[in-house]
PDB file of C-alpha atoms in Angstrom:
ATOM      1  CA  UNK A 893       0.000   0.000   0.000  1.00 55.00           C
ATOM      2  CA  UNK A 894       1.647   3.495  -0.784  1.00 70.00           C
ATOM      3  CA  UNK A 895       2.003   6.366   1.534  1.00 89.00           C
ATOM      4  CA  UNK A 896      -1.258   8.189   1.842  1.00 94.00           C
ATOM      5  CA  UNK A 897      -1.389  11.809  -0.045  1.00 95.00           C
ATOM      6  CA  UNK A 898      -1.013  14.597   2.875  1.00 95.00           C
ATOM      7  CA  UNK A 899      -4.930  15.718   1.924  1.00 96.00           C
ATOM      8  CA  UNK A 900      -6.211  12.410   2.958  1.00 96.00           C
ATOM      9  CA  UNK A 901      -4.819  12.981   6.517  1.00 97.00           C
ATOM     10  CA  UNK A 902      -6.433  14.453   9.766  1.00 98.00           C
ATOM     11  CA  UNK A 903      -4.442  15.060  12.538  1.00 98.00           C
ATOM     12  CA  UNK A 904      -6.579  13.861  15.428  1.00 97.00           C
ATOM     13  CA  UNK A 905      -6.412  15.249  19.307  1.00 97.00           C
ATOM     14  CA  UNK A 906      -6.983  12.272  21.386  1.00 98.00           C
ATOM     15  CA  UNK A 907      -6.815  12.218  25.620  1.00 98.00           C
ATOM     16  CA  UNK A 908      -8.363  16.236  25.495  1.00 96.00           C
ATOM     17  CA  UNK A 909      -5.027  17.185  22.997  1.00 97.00           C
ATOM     18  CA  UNK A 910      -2.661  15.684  25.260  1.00 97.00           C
ATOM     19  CA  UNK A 911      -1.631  13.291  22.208  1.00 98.00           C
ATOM     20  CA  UNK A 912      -2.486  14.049  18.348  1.00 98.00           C
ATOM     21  CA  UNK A 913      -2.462  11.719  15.609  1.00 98.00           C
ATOM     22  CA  UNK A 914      -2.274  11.361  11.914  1.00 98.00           C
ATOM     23  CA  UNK A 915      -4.740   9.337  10.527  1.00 97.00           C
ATOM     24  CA  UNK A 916      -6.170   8.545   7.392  1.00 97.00           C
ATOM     25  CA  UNK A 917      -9.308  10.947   6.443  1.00 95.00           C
ATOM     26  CA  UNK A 918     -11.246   7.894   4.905  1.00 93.00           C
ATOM     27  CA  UNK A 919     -10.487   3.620   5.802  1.00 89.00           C
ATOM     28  CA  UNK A 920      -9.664   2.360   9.327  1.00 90.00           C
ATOM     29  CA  UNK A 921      -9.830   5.898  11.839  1.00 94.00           C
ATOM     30  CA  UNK A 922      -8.645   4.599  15.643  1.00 95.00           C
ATOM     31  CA  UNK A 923     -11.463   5.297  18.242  1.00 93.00           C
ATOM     32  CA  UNK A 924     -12.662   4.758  21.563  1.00 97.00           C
ATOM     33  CA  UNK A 925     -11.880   1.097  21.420  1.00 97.00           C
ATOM     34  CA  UNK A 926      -7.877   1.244  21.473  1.00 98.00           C
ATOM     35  CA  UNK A 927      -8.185   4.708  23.843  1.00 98.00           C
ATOM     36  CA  UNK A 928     -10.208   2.226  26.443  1.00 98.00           C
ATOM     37  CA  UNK A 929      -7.593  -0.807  26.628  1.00 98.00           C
ATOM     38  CA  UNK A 930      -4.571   1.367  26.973  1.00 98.00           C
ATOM     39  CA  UNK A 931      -6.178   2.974  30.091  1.00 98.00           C
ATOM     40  CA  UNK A 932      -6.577  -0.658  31.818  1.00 98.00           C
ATOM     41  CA  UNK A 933      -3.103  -1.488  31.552  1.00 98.00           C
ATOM     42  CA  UNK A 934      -1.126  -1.495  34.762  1.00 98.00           C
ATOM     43  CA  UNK A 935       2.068  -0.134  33.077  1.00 98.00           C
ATOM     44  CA  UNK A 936       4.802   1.356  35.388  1.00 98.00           C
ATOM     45  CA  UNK A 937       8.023   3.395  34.171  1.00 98.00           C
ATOM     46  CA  UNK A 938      10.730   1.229  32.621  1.00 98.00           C
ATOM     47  CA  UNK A 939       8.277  -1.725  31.023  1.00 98.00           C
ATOM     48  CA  UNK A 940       8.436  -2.550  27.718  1.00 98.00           C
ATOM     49  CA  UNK A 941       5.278  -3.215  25.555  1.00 99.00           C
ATOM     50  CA  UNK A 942       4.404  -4.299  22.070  1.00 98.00           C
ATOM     51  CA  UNK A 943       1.208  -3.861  20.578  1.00 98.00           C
ATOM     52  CA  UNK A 944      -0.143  -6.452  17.817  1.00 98.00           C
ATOM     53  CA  UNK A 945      -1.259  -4.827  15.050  1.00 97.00           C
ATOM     54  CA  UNK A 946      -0.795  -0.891  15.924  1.00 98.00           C
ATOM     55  CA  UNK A 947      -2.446   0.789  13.123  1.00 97.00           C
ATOM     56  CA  UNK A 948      -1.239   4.337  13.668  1.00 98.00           C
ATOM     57  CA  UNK A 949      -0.311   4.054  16.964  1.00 98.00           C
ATOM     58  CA  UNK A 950      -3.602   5.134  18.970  1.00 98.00           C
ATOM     59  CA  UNK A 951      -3.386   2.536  21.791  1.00 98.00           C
ATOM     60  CA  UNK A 952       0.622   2.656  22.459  1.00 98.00           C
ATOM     61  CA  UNK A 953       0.593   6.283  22.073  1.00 98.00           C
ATOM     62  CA  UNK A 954      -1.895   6.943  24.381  1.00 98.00           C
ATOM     63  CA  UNK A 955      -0.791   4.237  27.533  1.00 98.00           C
ATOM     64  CA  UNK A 956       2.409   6.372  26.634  1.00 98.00           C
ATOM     65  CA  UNK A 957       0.843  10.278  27.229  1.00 98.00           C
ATOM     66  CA  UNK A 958      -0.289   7.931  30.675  1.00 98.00           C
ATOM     67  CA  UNK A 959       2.788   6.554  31.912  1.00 98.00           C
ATOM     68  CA  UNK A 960       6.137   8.022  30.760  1.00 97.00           C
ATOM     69  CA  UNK A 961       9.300   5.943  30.427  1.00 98.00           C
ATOM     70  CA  UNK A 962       7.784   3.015  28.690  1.00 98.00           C
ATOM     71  CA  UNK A 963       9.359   1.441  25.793  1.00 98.00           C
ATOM     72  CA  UNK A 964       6.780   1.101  23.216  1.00 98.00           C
ATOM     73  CA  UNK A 965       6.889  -1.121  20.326  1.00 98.00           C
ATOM     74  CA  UNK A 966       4.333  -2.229  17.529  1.00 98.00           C
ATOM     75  CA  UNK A 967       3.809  -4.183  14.805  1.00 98.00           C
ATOM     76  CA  UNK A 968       1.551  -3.312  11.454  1.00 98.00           C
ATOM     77  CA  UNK A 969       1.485  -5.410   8.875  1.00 96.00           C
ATOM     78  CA  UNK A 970       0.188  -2.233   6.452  1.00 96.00           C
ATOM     79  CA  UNK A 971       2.945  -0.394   5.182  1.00 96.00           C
ATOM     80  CA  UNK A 972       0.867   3.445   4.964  1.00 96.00           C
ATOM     81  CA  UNK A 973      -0.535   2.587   8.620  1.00 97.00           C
ATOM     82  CA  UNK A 974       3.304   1.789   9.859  1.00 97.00           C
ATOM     83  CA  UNK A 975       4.324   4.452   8.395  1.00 97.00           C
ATOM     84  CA  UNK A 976       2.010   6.999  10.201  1.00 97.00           C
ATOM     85  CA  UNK A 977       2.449   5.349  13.754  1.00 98.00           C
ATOM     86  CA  UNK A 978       6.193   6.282  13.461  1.00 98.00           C
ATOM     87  CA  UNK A 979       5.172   9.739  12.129  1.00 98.00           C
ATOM     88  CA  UNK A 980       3.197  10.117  15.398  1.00 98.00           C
ATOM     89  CA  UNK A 981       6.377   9.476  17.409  1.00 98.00           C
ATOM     90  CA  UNK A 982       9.816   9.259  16.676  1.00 95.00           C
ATOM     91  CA  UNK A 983      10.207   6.824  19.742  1.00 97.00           C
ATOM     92  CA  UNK A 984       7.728   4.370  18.607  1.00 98.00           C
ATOM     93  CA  UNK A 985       9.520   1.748  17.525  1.00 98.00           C
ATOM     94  CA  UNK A 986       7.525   0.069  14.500  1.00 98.00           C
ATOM     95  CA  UNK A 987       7.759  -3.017  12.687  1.00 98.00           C
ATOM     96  CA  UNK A 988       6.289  -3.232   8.937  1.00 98.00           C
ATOM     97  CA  UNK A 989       5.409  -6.988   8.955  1.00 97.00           C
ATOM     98  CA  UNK A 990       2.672  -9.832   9.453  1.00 96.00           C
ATOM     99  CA  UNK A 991       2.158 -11.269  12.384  1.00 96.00           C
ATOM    100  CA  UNK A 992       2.588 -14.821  11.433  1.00 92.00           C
ATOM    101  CA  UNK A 993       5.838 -13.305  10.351  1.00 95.00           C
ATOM    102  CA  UNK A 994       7.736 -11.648  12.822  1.00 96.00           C
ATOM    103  CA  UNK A 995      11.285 -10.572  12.108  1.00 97.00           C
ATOM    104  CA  UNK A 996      13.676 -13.414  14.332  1.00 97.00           C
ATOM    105  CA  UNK A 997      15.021  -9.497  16.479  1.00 97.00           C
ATOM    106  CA  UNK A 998      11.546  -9.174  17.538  1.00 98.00           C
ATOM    107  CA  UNK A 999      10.596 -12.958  18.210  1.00 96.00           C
ATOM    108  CA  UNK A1000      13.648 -13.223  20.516  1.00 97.00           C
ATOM    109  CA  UNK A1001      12.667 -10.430  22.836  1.00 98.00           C
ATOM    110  CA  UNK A1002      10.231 -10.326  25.579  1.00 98.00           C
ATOM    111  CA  UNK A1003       7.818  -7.956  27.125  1.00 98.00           C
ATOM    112  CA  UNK A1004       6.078  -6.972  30.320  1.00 98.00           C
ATOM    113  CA  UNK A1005       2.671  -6.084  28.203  1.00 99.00           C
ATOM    114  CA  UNK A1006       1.442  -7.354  24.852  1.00 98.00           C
ATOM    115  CA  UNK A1007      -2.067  -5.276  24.053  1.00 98.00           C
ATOM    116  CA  UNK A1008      -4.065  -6.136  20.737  1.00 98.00           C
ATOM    117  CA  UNK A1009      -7.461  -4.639  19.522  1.00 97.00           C
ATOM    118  CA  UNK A1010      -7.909  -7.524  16.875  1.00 96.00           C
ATOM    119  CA  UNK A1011     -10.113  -7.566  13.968  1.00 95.00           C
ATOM    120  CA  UNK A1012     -13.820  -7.339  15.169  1.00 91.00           C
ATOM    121  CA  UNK A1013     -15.275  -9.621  12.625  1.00 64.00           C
ATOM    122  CA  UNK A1014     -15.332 -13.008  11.140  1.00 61.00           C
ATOM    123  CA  UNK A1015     -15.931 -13.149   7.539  1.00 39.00           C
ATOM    124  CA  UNK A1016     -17.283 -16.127   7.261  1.00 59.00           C
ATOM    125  CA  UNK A1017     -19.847 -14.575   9.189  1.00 53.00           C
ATOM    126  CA  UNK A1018     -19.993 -11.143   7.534  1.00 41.00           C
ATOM    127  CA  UNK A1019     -19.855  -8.461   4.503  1.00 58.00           C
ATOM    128  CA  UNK A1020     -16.096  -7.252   3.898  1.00 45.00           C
ATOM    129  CA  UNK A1021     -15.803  -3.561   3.800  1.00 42.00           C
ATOM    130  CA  UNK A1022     -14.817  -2.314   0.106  1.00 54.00           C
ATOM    131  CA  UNK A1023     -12.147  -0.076   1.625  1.00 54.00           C
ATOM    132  CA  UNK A1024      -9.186  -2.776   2.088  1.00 52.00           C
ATOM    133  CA  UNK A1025      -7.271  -0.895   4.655  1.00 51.00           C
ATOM    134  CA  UNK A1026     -10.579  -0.899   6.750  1.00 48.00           C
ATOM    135  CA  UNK A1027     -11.134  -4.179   5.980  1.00 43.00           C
ATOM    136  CA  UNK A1028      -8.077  -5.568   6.825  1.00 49.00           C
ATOM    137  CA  UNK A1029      -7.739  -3.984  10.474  1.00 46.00           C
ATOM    138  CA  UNK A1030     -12.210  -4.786  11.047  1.00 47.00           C
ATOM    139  CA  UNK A1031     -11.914  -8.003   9.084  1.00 46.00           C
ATOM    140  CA  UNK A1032     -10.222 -11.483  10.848  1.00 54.00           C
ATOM    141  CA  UNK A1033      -7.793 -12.866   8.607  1.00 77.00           C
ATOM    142  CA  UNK A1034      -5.211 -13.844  11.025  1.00 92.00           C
ATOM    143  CA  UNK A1035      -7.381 -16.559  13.290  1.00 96.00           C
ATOM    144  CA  UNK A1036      -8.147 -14.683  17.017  1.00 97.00           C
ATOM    145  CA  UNK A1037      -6.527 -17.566  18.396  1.00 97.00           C
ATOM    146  CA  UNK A1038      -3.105 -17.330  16.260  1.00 97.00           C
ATOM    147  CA  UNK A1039      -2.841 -13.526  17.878  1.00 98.00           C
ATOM    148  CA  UNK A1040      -3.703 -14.939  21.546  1.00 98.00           C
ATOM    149  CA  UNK A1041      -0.921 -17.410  20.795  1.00 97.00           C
ATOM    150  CA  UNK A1042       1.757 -14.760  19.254  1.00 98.00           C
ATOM    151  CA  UNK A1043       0.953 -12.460  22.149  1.00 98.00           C
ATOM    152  CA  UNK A1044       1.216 -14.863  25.015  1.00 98.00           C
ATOM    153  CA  UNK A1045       4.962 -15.991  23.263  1.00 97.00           C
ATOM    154  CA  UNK A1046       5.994 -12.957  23.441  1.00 98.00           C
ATOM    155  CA  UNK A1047       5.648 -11.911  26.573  1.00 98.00           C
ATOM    156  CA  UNK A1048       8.327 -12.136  29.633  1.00 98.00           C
ATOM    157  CA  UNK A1049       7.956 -14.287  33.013  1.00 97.00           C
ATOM    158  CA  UNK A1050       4.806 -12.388  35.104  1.00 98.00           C
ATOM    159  CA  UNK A1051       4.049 -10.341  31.750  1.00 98.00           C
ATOM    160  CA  UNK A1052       0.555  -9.391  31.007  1.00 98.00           C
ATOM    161  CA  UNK A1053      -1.412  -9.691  27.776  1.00 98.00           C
ATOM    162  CA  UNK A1054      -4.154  -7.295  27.290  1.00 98.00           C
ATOM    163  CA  UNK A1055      -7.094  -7.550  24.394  1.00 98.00           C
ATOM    164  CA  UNK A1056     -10.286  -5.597  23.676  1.00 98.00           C
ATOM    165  CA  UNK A1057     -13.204  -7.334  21.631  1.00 98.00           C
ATOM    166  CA  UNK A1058     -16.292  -8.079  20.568  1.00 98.00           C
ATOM    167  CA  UNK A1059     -18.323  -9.870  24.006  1.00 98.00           C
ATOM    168  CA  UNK A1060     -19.688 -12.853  21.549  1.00 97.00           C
ATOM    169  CA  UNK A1061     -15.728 -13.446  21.096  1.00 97.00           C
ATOM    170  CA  UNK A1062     -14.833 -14.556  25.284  1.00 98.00           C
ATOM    171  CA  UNK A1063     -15.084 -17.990  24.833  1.00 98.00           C
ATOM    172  CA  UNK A1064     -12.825 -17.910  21.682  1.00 97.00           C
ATOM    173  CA  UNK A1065     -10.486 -15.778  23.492  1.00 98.00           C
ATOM    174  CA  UNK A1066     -10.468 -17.830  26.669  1.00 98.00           C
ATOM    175  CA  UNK A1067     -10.007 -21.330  24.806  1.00 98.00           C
ATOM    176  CA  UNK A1068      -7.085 -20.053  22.894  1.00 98.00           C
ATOM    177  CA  UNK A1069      -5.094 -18.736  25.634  1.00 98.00           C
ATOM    178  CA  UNK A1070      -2.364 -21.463  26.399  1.00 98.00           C
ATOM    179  CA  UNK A1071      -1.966 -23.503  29.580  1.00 97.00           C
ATOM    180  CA  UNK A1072       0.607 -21.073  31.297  1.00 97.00           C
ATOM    181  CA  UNK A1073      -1.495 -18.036  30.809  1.00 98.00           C
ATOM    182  CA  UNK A1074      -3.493 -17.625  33.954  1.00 98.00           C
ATOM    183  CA  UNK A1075      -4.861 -14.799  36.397  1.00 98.00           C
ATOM    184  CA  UNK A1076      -7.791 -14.181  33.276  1.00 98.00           C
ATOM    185  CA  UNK A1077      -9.524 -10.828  34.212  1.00 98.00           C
ATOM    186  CA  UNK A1078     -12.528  -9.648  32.278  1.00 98.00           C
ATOM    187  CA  UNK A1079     -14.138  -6.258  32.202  1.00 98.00           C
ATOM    188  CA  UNK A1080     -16.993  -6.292  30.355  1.00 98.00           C
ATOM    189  CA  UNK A1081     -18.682  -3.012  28.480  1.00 98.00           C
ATOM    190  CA  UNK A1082     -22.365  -2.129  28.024  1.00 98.00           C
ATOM    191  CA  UNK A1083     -23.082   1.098  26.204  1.00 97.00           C
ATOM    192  CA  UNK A1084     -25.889   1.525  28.547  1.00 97.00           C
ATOM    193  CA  UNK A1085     -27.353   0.900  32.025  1.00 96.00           C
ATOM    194  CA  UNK A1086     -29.645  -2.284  31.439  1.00 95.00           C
ATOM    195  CA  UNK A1087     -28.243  -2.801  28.077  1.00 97.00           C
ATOM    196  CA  UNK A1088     -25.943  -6.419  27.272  1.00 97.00           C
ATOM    197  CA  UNK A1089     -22.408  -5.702  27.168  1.00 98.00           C
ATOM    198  CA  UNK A1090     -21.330  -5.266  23.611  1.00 98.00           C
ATOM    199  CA  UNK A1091     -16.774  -5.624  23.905  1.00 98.00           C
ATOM    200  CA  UNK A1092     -14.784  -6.927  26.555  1.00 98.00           C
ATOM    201  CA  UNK A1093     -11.504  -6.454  28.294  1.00 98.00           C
ATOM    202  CA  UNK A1094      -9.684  -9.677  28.601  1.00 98.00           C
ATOM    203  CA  UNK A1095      -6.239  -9.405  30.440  1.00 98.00           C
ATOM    204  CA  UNK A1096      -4.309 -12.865  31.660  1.00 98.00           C
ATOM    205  CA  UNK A1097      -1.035 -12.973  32.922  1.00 98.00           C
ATOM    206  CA  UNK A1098       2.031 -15.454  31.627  1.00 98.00           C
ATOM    207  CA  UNK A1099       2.401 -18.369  35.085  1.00 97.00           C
ATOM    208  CA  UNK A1100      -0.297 -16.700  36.582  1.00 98.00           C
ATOM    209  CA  UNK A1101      -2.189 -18.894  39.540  1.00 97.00           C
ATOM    210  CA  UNK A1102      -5.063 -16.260  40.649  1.00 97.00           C
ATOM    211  CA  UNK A1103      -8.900 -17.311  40.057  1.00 97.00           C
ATOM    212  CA  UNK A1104     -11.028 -16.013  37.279  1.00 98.00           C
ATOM    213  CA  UNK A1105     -12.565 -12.518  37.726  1.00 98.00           C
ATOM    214  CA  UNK A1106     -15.591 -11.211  36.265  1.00 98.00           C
ATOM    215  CA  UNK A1107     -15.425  -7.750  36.938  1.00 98.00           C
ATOM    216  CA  UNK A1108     -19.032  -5.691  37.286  1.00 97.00           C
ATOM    217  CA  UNK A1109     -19.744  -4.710  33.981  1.00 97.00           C
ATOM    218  CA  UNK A1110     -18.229  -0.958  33.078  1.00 98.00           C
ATOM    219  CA  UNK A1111     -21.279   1.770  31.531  1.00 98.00           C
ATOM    220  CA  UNK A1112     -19.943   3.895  29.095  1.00 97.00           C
ATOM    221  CA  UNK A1113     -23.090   6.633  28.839  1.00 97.00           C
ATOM    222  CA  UNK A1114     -25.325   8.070  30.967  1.00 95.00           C
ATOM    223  CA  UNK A1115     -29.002   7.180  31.386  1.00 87.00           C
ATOM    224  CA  UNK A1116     -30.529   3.971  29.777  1.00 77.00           C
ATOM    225  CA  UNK A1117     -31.418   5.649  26.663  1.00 77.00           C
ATOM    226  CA  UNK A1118     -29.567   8.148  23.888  1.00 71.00           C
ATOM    227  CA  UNK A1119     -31.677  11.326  23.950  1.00 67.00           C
ATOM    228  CA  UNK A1120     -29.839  13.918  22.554  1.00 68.00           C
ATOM    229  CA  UNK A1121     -26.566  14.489  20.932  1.00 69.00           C
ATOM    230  CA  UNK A1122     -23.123  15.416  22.713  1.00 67.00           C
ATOM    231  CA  UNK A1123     -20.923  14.266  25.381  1.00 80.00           C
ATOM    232  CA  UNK A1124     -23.364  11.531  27.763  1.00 92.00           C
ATOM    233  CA  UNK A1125     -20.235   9.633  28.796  1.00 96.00           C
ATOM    234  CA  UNK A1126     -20.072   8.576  32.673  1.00 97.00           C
ATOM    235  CA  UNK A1127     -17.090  10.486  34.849  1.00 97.00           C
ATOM    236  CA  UNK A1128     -14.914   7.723  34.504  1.00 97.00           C
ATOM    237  CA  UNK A1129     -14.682   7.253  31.206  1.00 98.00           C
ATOM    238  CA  UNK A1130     -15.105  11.087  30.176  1.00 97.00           C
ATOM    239  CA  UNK A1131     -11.632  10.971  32.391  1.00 98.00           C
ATOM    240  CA  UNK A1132     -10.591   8.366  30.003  1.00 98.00           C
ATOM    241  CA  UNK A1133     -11.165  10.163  27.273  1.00 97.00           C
ATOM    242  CA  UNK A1134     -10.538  13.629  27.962  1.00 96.00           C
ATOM    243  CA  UNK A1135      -8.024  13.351  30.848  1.00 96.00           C
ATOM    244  CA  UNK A1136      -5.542  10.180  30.015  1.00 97.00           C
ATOM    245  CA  UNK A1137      -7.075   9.010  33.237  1.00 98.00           C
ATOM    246  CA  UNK A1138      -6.332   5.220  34.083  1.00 98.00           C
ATOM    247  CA  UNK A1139      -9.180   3.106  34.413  1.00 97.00           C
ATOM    248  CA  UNK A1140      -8.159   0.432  36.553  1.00 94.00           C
ATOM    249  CA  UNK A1141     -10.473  -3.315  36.878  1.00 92.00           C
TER     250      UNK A1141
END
């Protein structure tokens, strides 16, 4: 894929303009999704983390306007999208490849956090987008339970690996974690008070021994209806959003 033309860029203020990224104008934009997951994870100063399948950057950058000192890697297996997460910062350290195909430098390193937003949707199940960088980051062509497996490799002794999806998609995330991924956490997310949580949080940690949590379910908006446009998120996650706040589970 070539280099998109500078007229079919936005440059995007995310965490209330603490961060700004390019993005493309049209295809695959990053949005509340990626913001959500980097807030969850328990990062400190000094950890290194590698996001699977980074698109331009959104959920590294912004776990990285959170906690500073982190070593932040990606991978991107679309050249344009790689391209713009290193635009977005010079310390992002960004791998051009698929993830079936990792370069041997980055399979022989390990990480204290692996996060991945995978592709929401199973085509055997669904209508492909006709914009083919949109369809490759919304579209699964890499099996969920091939990225469960890469991420869970690559991560060091205690390390933690971190993924937001669609709710329908727990059991297929559970039953492809390996044996020596334990400590499973789930947050799940309802748009709505009374309404059936639509993604989850899933984070398990590599030779971890603690029991299963299912963690009350996290409301995103106000009341148990939309009735007018404009900002209806709950405190926490307008602090999310607007702050870089953590949101911890």
């Amino acid at each position: 894929m070539p280099s998109f033309h500078p007229d079919d860029l936005t440059y995007d203020a995310f965490l209330g303009g603490k961060l700004h990224l390019w993005q493309p104008r049209k295809g695959y934009r990053a949005g509340v999704d990626p913001v959500l997951l980097a807030a969850t994870v328990p990062a400190v100063p000094g950890q290194h983390v590698l996001e699977l399948g980074c698109g331009v950057g959104a959920a590294s950058l912004c776990l990285g306007a959170r906690v500073p000192g982190l070593s932040l890697t990606g991978v991107e297996v679309q050249p344009a999208y790689a391209e713009l997460a290193r635009r977005n910062h010079p310390a992002f350290e960004v791998f051009e490849a698929d993830l079936a195909a990792m370069p041997l430098s980055l399979r022989q390193r390990q990480f204290d956090h692996v996060l991945a937003n995978p592709p929401y949707f199973d085509r055997a199940a669904s209508i492909a987008s006709q914009d083919s960088a949109r369809e490759t980051a919304m579209g699964e062509q890499t099996p969920l339970a091939k990225w469960v497996e890469i991420a869970a490799k690559r991560l060091a002794p205690k390390g933690q690996a971190h993924f937001i999806h669609r709710a329908e998609r727990l059991p297929d995330l559970i039953r492809a974690l390996p044996h020596d991924m334990g400590s499973i956490e789930v947050l799940p997310i309802a748009p709505r008070i009374g309404r059936m949580a639509e993604l989850i949080i899933l984070r398990a940690r590599k030779s971890g021994r603690g029991a299963f949590r299912l963690c009350a379910p996290l409301i995103m908006h106000e009341g148990a209806e939309h009735v007018s446009d404009g900002d209806s998120y709950v405190p926490a996650i307008r602090a999310v959003l607007r702050d870089g706040a953590a949101l911890p589970f």
